[in-house]
Tab-separated table of C-alpha atoms in Angstrom:
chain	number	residue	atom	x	y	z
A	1	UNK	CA	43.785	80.993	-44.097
A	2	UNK	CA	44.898	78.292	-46.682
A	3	UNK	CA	42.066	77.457	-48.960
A	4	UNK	CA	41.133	74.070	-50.101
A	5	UNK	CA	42.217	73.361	-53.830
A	6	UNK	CA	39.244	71.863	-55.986
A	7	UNK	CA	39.589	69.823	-59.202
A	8	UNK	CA	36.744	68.361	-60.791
A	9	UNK	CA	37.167	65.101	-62.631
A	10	UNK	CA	34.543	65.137	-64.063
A	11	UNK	CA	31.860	67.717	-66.022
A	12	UNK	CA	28.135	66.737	-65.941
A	13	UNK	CA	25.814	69.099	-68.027
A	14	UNK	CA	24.378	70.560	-64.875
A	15	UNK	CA	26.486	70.791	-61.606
A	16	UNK	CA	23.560	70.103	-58.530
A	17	UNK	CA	23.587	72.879	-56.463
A	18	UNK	CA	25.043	71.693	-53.516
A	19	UNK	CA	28.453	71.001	-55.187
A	20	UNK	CA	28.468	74.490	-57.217
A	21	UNK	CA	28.637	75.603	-54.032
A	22	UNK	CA	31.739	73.972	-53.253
A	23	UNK	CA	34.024	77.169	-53.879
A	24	UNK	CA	37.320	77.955	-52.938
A	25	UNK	CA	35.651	80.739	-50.389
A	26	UNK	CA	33.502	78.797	-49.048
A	27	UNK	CA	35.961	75.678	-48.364
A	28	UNK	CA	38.938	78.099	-47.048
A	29	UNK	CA	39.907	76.311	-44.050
A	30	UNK	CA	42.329	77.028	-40.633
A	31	UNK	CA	45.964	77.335	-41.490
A	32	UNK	CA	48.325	74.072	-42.050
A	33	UNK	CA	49.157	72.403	-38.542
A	34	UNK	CA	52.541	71.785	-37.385
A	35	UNK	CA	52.908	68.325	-37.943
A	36	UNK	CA	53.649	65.644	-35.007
A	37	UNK	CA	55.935	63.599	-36.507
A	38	UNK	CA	55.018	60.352	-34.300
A	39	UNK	CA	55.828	56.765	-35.234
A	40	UNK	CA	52.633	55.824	-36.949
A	41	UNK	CA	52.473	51.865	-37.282
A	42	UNK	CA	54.647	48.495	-37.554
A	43	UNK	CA	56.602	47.124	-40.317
A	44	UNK	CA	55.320	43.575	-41.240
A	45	UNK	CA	56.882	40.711	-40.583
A	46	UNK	CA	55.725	37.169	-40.440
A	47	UNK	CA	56.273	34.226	-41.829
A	48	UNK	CA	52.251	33.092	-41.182
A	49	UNK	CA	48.842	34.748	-42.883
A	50	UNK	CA	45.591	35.626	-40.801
A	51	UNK	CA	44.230	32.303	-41.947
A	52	UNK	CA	47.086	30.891	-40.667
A	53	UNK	CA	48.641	29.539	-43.932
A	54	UNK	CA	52.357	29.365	-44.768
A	55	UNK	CA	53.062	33.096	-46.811
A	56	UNK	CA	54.929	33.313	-49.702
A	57	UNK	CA	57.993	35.996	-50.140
A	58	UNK	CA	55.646	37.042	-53.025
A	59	UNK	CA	52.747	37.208	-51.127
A	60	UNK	CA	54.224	39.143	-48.357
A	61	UNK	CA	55.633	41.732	-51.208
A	62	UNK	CA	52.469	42.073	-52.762
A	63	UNK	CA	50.588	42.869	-49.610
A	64	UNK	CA	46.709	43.459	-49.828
A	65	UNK	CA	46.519	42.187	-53.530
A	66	UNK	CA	48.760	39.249	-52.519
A	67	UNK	CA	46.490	38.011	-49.763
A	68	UNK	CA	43.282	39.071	-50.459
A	69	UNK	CA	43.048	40.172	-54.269
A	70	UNK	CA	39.010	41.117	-53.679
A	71	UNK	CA	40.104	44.005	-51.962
A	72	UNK	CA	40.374	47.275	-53.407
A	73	UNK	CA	43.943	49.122	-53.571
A	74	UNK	CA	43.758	52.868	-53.312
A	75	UNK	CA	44.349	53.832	-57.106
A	76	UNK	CA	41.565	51.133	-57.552
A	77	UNK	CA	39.345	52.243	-55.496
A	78	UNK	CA	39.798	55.963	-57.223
A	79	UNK	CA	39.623	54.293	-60.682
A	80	UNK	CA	36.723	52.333	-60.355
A	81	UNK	CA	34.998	55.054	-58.365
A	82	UNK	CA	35.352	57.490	-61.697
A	83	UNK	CA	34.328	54.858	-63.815
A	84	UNK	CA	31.320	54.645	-61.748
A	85	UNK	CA	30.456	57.977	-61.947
A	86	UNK	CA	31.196	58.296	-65.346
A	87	UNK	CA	28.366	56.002	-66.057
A	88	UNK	CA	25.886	57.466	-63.653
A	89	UNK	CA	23.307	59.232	-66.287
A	90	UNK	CA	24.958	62.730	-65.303
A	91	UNK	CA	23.641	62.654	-61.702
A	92	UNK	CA	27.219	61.776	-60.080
A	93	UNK	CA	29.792	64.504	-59.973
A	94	UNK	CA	33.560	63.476	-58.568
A	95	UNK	CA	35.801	66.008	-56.720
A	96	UNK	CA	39.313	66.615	-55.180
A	97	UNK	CA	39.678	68.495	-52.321
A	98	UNK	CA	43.383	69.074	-51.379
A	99	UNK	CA	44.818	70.868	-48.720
A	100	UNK	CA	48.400	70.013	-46.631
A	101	UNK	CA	49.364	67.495	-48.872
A	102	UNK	CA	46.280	64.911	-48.865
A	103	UNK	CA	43.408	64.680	-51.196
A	104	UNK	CA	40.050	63.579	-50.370
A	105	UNK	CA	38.204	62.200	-53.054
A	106	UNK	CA	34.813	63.148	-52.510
A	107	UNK	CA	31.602	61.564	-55.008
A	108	UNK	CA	28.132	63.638	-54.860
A	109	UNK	CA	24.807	61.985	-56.462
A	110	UNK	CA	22.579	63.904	-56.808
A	111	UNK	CA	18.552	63.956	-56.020
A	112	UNK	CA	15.838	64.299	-58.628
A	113	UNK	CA	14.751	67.826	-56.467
A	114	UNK	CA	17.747	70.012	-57.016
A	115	UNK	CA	16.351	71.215	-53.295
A	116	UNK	CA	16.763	67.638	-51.578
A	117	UNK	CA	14.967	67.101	-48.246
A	118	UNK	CA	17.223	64.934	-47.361
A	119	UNK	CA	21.453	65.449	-47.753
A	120	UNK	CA	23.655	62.298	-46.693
A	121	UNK	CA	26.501	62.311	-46.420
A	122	UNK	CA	28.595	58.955	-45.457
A	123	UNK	CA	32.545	59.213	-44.047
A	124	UNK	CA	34.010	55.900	-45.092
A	125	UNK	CA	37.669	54.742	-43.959
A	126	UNK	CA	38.648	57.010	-41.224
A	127	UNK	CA	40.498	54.579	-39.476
A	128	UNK	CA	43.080	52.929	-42.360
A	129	UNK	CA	43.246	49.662	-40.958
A	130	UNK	CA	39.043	48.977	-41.426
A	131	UNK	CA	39.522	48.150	-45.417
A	132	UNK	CA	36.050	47.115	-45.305
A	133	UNK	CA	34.718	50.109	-44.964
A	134	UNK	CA	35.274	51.708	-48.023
A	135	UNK	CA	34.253	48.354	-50.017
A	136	UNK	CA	31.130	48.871	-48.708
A	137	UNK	CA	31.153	52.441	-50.067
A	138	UNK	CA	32.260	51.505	-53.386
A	139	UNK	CA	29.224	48.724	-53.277
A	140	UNK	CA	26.912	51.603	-51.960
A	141	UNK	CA	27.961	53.898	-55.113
A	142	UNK	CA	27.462	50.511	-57.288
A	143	UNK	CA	23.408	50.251	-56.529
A	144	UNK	CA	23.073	54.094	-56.963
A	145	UNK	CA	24.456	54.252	-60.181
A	146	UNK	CA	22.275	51.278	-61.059
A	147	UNK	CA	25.084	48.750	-61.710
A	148	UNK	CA	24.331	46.991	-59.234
A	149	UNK	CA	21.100	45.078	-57.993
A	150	UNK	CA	20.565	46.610	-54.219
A	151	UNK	CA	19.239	43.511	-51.461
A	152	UNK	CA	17.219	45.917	-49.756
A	153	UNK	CA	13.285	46.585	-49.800
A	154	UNK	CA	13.536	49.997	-50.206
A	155	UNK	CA	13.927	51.005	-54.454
A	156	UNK	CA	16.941	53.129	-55.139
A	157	UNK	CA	15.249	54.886	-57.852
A	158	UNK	CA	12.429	55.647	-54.911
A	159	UNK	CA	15.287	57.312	-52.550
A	160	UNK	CA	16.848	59.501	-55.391
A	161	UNK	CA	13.896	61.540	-55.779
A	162	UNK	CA	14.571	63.646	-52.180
A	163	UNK	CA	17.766	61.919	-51.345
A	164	UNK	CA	21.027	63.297	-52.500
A	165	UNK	CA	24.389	61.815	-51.217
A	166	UNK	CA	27.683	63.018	-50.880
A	167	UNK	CA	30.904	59.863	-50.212
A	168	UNK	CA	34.401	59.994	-48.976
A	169	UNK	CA	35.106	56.513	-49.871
A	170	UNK	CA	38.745	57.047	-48.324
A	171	UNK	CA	39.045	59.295	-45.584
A	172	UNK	CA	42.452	58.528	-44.194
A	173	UNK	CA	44.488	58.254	-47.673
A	174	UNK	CA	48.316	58.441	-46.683
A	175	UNK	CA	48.182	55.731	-44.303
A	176	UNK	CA	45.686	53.474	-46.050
A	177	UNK	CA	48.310	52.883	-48.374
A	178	UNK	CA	50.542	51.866	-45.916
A	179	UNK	CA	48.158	49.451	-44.700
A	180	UNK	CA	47.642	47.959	-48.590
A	181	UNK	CA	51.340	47.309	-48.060
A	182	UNK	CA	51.413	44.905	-45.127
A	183	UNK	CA	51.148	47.373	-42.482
A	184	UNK	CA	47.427	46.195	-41.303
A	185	UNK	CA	47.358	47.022	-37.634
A	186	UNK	CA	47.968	51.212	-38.466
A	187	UNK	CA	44.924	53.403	-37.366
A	188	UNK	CA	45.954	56.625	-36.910
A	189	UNK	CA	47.314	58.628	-40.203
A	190	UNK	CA	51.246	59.499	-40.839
A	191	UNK	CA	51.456	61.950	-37.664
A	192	UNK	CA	50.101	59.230	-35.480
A	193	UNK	CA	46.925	61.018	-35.060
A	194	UNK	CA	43.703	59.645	-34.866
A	195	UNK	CA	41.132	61.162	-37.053
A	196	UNK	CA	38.293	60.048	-35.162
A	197	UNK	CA	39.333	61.904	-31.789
A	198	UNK	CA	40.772	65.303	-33.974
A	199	UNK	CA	37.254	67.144	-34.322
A	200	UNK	CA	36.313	70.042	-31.772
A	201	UNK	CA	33.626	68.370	-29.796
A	202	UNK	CA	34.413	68.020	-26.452
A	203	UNK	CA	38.007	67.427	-27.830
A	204	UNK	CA	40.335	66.522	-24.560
A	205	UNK	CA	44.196	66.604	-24.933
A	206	UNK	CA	46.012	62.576	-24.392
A	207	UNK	CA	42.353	61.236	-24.392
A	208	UNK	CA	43.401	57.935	-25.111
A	209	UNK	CA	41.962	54.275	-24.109
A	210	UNK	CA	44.933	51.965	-22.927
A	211	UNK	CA	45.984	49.685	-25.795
A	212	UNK	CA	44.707	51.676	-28.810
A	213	UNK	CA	46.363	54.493	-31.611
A	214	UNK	CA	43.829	56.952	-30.068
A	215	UNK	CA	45.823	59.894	-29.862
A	216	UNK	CA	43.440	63.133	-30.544
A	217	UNK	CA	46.447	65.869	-31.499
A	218	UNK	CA	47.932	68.708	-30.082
A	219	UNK	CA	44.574	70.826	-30.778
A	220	UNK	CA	41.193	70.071	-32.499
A	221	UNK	CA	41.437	70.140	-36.132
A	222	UNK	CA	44.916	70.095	-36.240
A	223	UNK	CA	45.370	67.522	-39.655
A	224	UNK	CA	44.825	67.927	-42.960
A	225	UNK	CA	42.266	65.102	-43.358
A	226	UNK	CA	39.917	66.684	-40.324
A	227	UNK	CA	40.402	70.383	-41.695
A	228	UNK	CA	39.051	69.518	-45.153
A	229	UNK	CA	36.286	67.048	-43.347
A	230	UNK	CA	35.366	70.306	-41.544
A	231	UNK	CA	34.893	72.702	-44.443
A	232	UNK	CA	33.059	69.961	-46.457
A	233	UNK	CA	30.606	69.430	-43.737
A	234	UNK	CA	30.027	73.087	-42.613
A	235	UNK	CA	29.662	73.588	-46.420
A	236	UNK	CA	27.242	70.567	-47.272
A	237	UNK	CA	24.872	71.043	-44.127
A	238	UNK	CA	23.750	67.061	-44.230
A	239	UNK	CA	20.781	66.618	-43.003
A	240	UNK	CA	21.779	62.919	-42.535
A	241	UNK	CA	25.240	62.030	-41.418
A	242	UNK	CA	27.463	58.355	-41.201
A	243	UNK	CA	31.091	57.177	-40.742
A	244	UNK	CA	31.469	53.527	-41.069
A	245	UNK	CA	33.616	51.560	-38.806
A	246	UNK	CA	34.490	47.577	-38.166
A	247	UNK	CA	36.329	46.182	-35.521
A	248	UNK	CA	33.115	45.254	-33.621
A	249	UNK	CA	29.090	45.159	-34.280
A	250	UNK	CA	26.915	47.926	-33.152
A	251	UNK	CA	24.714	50.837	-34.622
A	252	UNK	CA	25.374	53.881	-32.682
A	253	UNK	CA	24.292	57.906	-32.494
A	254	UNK	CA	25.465	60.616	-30.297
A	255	UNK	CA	26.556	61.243	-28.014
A	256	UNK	CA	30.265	59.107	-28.107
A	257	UNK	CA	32.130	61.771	-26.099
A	258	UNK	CA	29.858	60.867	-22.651
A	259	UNK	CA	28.512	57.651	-21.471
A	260	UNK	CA	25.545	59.262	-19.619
A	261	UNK	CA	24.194	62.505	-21.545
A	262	UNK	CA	21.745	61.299	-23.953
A	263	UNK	CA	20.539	63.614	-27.172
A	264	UNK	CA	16.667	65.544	-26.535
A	265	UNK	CA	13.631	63.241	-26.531
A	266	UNK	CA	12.803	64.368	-30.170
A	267	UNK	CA	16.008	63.354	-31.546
A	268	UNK	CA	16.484	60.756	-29.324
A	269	UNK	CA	13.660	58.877	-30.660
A	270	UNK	CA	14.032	59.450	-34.253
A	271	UNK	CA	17.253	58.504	-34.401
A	272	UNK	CA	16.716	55.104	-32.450
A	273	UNK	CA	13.869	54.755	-34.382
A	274	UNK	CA	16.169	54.800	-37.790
A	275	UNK	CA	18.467	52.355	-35.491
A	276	UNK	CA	15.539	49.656	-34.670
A	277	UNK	CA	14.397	49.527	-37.728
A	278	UNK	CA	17.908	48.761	-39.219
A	279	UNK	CA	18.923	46.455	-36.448
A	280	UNK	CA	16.546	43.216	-37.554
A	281	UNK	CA	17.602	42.833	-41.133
A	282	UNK	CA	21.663	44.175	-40.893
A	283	UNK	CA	23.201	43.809	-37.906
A	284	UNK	CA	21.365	42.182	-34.603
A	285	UNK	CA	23.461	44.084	-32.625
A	286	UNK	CA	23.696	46.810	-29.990
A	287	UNK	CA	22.407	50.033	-31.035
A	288	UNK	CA	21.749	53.354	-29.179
A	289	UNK	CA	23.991	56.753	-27.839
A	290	UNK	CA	27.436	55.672	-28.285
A	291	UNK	CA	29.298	56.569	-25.272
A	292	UNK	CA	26.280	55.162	-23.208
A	293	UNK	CA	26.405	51.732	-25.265
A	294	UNK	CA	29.616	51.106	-25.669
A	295	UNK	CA	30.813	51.953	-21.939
A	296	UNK	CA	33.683	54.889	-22.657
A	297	UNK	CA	33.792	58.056	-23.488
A	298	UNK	CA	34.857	59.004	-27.109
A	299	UNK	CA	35.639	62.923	-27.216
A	300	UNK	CA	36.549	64.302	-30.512
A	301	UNK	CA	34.790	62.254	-32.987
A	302	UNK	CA	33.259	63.079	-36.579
A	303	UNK	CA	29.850	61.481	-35.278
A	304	UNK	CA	29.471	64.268	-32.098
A	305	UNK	CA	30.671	67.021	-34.409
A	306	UNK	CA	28.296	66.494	-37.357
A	307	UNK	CA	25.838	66.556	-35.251
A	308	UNK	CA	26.654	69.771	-33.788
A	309	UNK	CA	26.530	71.332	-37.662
A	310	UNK	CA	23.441	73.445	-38.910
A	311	UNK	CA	20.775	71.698	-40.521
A	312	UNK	CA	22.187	68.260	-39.100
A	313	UNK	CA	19.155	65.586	-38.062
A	314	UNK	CA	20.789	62.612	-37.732
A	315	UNK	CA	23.982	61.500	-37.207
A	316	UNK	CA	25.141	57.986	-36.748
A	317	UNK	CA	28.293	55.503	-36.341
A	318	UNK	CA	27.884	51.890	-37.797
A	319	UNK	CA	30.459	49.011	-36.492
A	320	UNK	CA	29.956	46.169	-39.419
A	321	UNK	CA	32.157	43.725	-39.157
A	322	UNK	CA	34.561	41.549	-36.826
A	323	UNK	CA	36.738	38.823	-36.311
A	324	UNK	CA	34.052	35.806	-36.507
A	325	UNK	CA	34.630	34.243	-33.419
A	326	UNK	CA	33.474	37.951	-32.064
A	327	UNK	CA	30.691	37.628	-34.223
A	328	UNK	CA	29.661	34.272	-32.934
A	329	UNK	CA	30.057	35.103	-29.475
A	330	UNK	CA	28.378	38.674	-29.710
A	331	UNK	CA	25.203	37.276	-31.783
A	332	UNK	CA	24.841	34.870	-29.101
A	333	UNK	CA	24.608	37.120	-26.356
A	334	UNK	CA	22.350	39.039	-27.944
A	335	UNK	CA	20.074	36.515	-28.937
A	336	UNK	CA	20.161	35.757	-24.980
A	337	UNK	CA	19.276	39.270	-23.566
A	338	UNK	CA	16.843	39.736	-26.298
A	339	UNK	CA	15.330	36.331	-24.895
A	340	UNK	CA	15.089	36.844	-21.383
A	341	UNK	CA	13.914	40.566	-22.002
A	342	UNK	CA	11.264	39.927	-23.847
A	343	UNK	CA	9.946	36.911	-21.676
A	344	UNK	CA	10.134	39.919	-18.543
A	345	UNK	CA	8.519	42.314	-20.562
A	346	UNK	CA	5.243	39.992	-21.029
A	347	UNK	CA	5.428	38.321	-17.866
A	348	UNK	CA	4.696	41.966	-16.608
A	349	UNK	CA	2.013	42.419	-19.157
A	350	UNK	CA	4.052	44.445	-21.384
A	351	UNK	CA	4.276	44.576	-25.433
A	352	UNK	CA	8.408	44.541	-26.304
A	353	UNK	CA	7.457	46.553	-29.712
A	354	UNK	CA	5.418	49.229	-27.665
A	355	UNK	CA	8.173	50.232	-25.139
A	356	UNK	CA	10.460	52.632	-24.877
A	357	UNK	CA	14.120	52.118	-26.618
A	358	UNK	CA	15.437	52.307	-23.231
A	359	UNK	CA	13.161	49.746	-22.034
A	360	UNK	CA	13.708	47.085	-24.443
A	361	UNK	CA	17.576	47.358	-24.990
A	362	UNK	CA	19.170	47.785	-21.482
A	363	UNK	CA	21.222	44.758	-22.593
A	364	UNK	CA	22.995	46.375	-24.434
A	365	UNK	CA	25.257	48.700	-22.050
A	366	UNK	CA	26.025	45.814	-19.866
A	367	UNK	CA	26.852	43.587	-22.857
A	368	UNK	CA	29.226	46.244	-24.206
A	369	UNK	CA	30.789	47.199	-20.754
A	370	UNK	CA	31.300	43.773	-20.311
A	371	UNK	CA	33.270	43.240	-23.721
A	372	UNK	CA	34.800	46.638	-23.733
A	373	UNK	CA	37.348	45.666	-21.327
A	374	UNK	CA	38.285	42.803	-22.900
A	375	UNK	CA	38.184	44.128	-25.942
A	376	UNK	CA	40.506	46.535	-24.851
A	377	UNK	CA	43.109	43.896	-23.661
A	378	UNK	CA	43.059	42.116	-26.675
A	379	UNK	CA	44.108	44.818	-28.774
A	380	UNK	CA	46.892	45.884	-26.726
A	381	UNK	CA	49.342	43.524	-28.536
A	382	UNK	CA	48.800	44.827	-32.039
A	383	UNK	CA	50.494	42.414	-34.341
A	384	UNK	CA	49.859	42.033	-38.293
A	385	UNK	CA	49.200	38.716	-37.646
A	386	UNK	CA	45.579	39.719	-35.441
A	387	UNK	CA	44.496	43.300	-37.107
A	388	UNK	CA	43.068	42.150	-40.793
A	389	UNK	CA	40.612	39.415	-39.599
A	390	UNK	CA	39.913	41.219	-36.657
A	391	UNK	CA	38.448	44.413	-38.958
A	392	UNK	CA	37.983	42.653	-42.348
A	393	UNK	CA	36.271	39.820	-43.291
A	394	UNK	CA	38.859	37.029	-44.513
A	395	UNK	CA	37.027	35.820	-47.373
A	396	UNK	CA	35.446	36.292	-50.689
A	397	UNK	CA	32.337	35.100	-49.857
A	398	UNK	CA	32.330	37.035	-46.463
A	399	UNK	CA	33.346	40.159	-47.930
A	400	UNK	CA	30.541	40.369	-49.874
A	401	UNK	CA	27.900	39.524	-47.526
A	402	UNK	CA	29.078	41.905	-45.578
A	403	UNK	CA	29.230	44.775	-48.699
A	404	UNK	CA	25.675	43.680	-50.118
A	405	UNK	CA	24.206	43.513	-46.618
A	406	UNK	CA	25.654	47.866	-45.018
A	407	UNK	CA	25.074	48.989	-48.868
A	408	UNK	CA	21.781	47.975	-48.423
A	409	UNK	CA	21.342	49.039	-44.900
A	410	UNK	CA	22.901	52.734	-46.155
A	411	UNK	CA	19.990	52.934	-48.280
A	412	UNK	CA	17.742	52.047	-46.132
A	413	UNK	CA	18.887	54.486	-43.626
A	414	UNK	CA	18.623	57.219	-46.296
A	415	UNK	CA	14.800	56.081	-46.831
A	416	UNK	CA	14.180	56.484	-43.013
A	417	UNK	CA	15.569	59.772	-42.193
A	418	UNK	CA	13.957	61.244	-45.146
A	419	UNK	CA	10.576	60.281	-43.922
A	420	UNK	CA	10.875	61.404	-40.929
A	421	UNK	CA	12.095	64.566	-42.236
A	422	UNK	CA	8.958	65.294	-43.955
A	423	UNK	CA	7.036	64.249	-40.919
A	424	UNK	CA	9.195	66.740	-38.746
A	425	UNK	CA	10.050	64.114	-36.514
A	426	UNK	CA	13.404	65.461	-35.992
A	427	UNK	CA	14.919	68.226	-34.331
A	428	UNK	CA	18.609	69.820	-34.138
A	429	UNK	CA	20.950	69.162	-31.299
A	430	UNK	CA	20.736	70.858	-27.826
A	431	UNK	CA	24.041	70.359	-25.792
């Protein structure tokens, strides 16, 4: 057994609980993997940007910071992070946890109750290529620290008194830099290995989807990145759990690895409870069990196995951003089904908002089966040229809609499952 190395950046008169618990027993994890040594991405090369503009041999150099200079690099994202933390009135506390050669940089704020009801903890970056989602992390880590001003209607100071939270703002570090250099179509990290389809849950060997870096491993668990996600999670117990995606919209919960097993009824309905009432203000999109919604199976994924952990409630996968025409074309479908459902509903002498989740959203499996193919197709030419703008917004302005907007949505999440918690309207998973 190797154990994870620990190095805390940073001392805080009192060390929450949770974290002190963080020792090198408790975080020993399986032995190192032998490594797969697959071709893991593309070298860049194009004379063109995603906007289409004429690139510079500077620009192309310079990668991220030459294109989009909004965007965090890696060492920024670490360094502002600390800086954040530093300033967080002793409630933040910023760790290492090393094992295999990668570092996860994980940040824990912590709750006014040293015994929390409610523990989130939020995955960000899994996937290298989705740069957006650890912006939105970094923004999320901004309004808890108080720096900055939160859109939501919830009070931050209001969900800090039961909520403590626990980030991985980069979750697939060695190949996220690779990506900051040009390489913006790479998923998977440096052994070609997809981090989302590495955890034990229904795990299936070669479970890939035609077109995509979804290769799962040789075994569950068998990368550094997973094994130290898997000791921090059986260690933390989160009573709320999230990994943030892009690439398309949709709000999702388990289960991803089948498209007809749904959780119990309790769960069930809490969770798409937290989803509906999320849906209106930050996203208008499909929401409900993933593999069901979306139209494919997904074994192996962070999302299924959190919510297999003890003391797990809720668990939950958010898609926030796309290429816009996606966006325009997905909104107005929606706005369609949602239309001509709720016209059927009353014509039969039904109220929308009193039915069932299944009942009012059976749009959105057929919408989603109906773009997952193409979807699908689309991404089986992967060029540098289509990635960025098809998982990261493309401007300034965009980007931070799109941060203010999930940063506030986390939030409000966190205000959610915490209520139900205390109403014991949630219950642990049953497969």
């Amino acid at each position: 057994m190797a154990p994870v190395a620990i190095y805390q950046t940073m001392s805080p008169s009192i060390i929450p609980a949770p974290v002190a618990a963080l020792t090198l027993t408790a975080l020993a994890i399986v032995a190192d993997a032998e490594p797969l040594n697959l071709l893991a991405g593309r070298s860049l090369s194009r004379s063109t940007n995603w906007l289409g503009q004429p690139e510079s041999a500077a620009q192309v150099k310079a990668g991220l910071k030459g294109m989009a200079p909004w965007y965090h690099t890696s060492s920024e994202l670490q360094s502002e992070a600390k800086r954040l933390v530093d300033g967080c009135g002793g409630r933040a506390l910023m760790r290492n946890h090393s094992h295999g050669g990668v570092t996860l940089e994980t940040i824990y704020i912590a709750a006014d109750r040293p015994d929390a009801t409610n523990r989130v903890f939020i995955t960000f970056g899994e996937h290298s290529r989705e740069l957006i989602s650890p912006e939105t992390g970094l923004e999320h880590l901004r309004q808890l620290c108080g720096e900055s001003a939160t859109t939501s209607k919830v009070k931050v100071e209001d969900v800090l008194k039961d909520s403590s939270f626990t980030l991985v703002l980069n979750a697939n570090p060695r190949s996220r830099a690779k990506v900051e250099s040009g390489e913006y179509c790479l998923r998977t990290n440096p052994n070609g290995v997809d981090l989302n389809r590495n955890y034990n849950i229904k795990w299936e060997p070669g479970a890939t989807i035609e077109g995509q870096s979804t290769n799962p491993g040789p075994h569950p668990f068998s990368e550094p990145e997973t094994q130290i996600m898997k000791s921090l999670l059986e260690t933390l117990r989160p009573t709320t759990y999230l990994t943030v995606h892009s690439g398309v919209k949709g709000m999702y919960m388990p289960w991803a690895w089948s498209t007809d097993l749904l959780e119990n009824d309790t769960s069930q309905s809490s969770m798409m409870q937290v989803l509906r009432a999320l849906d209106k203000d930050h996203c208008r999109c499909p929401y409900g069990a993933a593999g069901k919604e979306v139209g494919y199976a997904a074994p192996g994924t962070s999302l299924d196995f959190a919510r297999t952990i003890e003391g797990n409630l809720f668990s939950f996968a958010f898609e926030i951003a796309c290429s816009k025409d996606a966006d325009a074309d997905f909104l107005s479908r929606y706005q369609r089904e949602e239309s001509t459902k709720h016209r059927t509903l009353l014509q039969h002498g039904k109220s929308p908002v009193a039915a069932s989740p299944a009942t009012v959203r059976p749009h959105v499996a057929s919408l989603l089966q109906a773009a997952s193919h193409a979807f699908r197709v689309e991404h089986q030419s992967e060029e540098g040229n289509d990635c960025f703008p098809t998982y990261n917004p493309t401007s300034r302005k965009e980007y931070e809609e799109v941060t203010k907007n999930w940063a506030a949505a986390f939030l409000e999440m966190a205000h959610l499952t915490r209520n139900l918690i205390r109403k014991g309207a949630a219950a642990p998973a049953k497969l």
